[in-house]
Amino acid sequence: MPGINDPSVLVDAGTHDDAAVYKLNDERALVATVDFFTPIVDDPYAFGAIAAANALSDVYAMGARPLFALNLVGWPREDEMMALLAETIKGGADKAAEAGAFIVGGHTIDDKEPKYGMVVLGEVHPDKVLTCGNPRPGDALVLTKPLGTGILSTALKREVIAEENMGDAVRSMSTLNAGAAAAMESVRDSISAATDVTGFGLVGHLKNLVGESAGAKISVSRFPTFDGVFDLIERGTVPGGTSKNRQAAADYVRWADDVTEAQQIISCDAQTSGGLLIAVQPEDAQQLVDALKRENTPAAAIIGNIVPGEPVIEVVSG
Amino acid sequence: MPGINDPSVLVDAGTHDDAAVYKLNDERALVATVDFFTPIVDDPYAFGAIAAANALSDVYAMGARPLFALNLVGWPREDEMMALLAETIKGGADKAAEAGAFIVGGHTIDDKEPKYGMVVLGEVHPDKVLTCGNPRPGDALVLTKPLGTGILSTALKREVIAEENMGDAVRSMSTLNAGAAAAMESVRDSISAATDVTGFGLVGHLKNLVGESAGAKISVSRFPTFDGVFDLIERGTVPGGTSKNRQAAADYVRWADDVTEAQQIISCDAQTSGGLLIAVQPEDAQQLVDALKRENTPAAAIIGNIVPGEPVIEVVSG
């Protein structure tokens, strides 16, 4: 998105951040983000909570705190569907309340296929905005949530697994990145960049994080993943978005020879309400992980580091 | 939407305003609104411009100025559809630029049925927010744009008319309510309430404007309308939303005996990017209309007034 010359616009879509930042004055900037999608689990309350956690995540990824939210709804008008919508909206509202963000309005349209999400407005000090694009070479890379939500929700859609088999993933997707943001605060001056991992998968969002100024090296064996995802991959459960991510990754990822196809797939798996991906000075990385484990993200792990040079993501198995 | 106790939330969905107002401090409040819908004209650029003008309208209706916007897109992924999306987004971006609002991001999902709209953030002084719900009895009611966009766009969809037959309506729907907002500023202290006329039609939004504290009396003969809409109504072109509005109106509208069915229908016609509806002291109403005619809304007219007593909308023909 070229051509935005308004000095108040601190971050726009051109930086690969999913939220925009608008400076109100020297002390305050607004973060605005919007996200919505079709149900990825059958339980409507859980879907609402996940959609809200996912929309709120962009605000946390930028170091901001949520202020308020608007609902976005596309939904079939039939009576039995309206009951599901009420549950979905309740799930979203409860999650937004947990984040301290009131839902103050929204927009609903008739739609054959149900969709739900939120616009979220947040606030941050203009000097404290965390963005993609400029990580410090040598920084450690910390991922706060396990990978595999795309594979699990596709397996559910294809009835390869039942919803009770993905309890861990539902809990993870419903977990606000608020705790991760609080943990980041404890080492805030050591963090050079952050983003959240969603539709483009780990390597896609890592590519956005490094921008044009550096590369990264990550180890598959260190990735937190949900139980059972490698089995599902072996049995052929690969989401369409994940496959597209893997095709795109050919342009910027260097896979080590011993990285298996399944490991490539998990590296590219399109996530919903995924964790934060944080570049932090290596001497503070363990402290950050310890803080994350205390803050509702027990799977947090150091998965690699930023390397100087060309913007290539090197993925190794060991 | 009951139960929002955060004192920073000045306006929420409970007041029937389509935008929420969040107080940042004693000098600044944010206005946030979201709107999106399926194409109502075939020309993608015009659709984008209309969708943007419609989304921006809520900000103007509250006496605020737009700051920035986010695109909302649901669109089929086919190549030929993507070309139409590019034109739609350009129409929206040009209209947002005309309003002084940059588009700083957004969200796009695959969708069988195309949809486009915007999240718009605006700013207003907390003491200068214009809302629904508390108009002054005796105030004149001014409507700034002609009625009939629902009937015309339904006629287009049903191929009763061609798109070149609705040029006036396309121009009107593409016209920002920025001029109307500027005209309001010239008599700002005389205005007790304002809203914009969209999906609930004139009487529906007037019902929201009067709230519980007063009623209104309006004259159909004074309504600005697009050429040809009464012919189309006589030929059976009535949108589903308009019929629903008319059913709902039975609860709060008192139709005079000589108001025809066609006049009832135009009173209830679901509008897209409609005009502002403004309650203004009667002695300043003509000055407001004169200012509106200079500000890009030549059809502006005084259509009735606020009356004391129960919240009933009386519609007369003369």
XYZ file of C-alpha atoms in Angstrom, chain A residues 202-203 206 216-221 223 249 252-260 263-264 266-268 312-318:
32
model
C 5.240 -19.674 10.845
C 7.669 -19.192 7.960
C 8.733 -14.915 9.995
C 16.528 -16.150 10.104
C 17.462 -19.708 10.989
C 14.947 -21.929 12.816
C 14.980 -25.554 13.994
C 11.920 -27.721 13.454
C 12.795 -29.907 16.431
C 8.827 -25.987 17.393
C 7.824 -20.443 0.744
C 12.418 -17.443 0.419
C 12.909 -20.596 2.507
C 16.023 -22.768 2.346
C 14.983 -26.202 3.644
C 17.843 -28.317 5.011
C 18.079 -31.703 3.241
C 16.936 -33.654 6.278
C 13.788 -31.550 6.845
C 10.932 -33.914 5.983
C 8.130 -30.782 8.815
C 7.888 -28.403 5.859
C 4.016 -27.818 9.830
C 6.389 -24.899 9.200
C 3.868 -23.514 6.694
C 16.147 -15.926 3.607
C 14.562 -18.264 6.149
C 16.785 -21.279 6.749
C 14.895 -24.213 8.269
C 16.913 -27.048 9.791
C 15.673 -30.207 11.479
C 18.053 -30.505 14.438
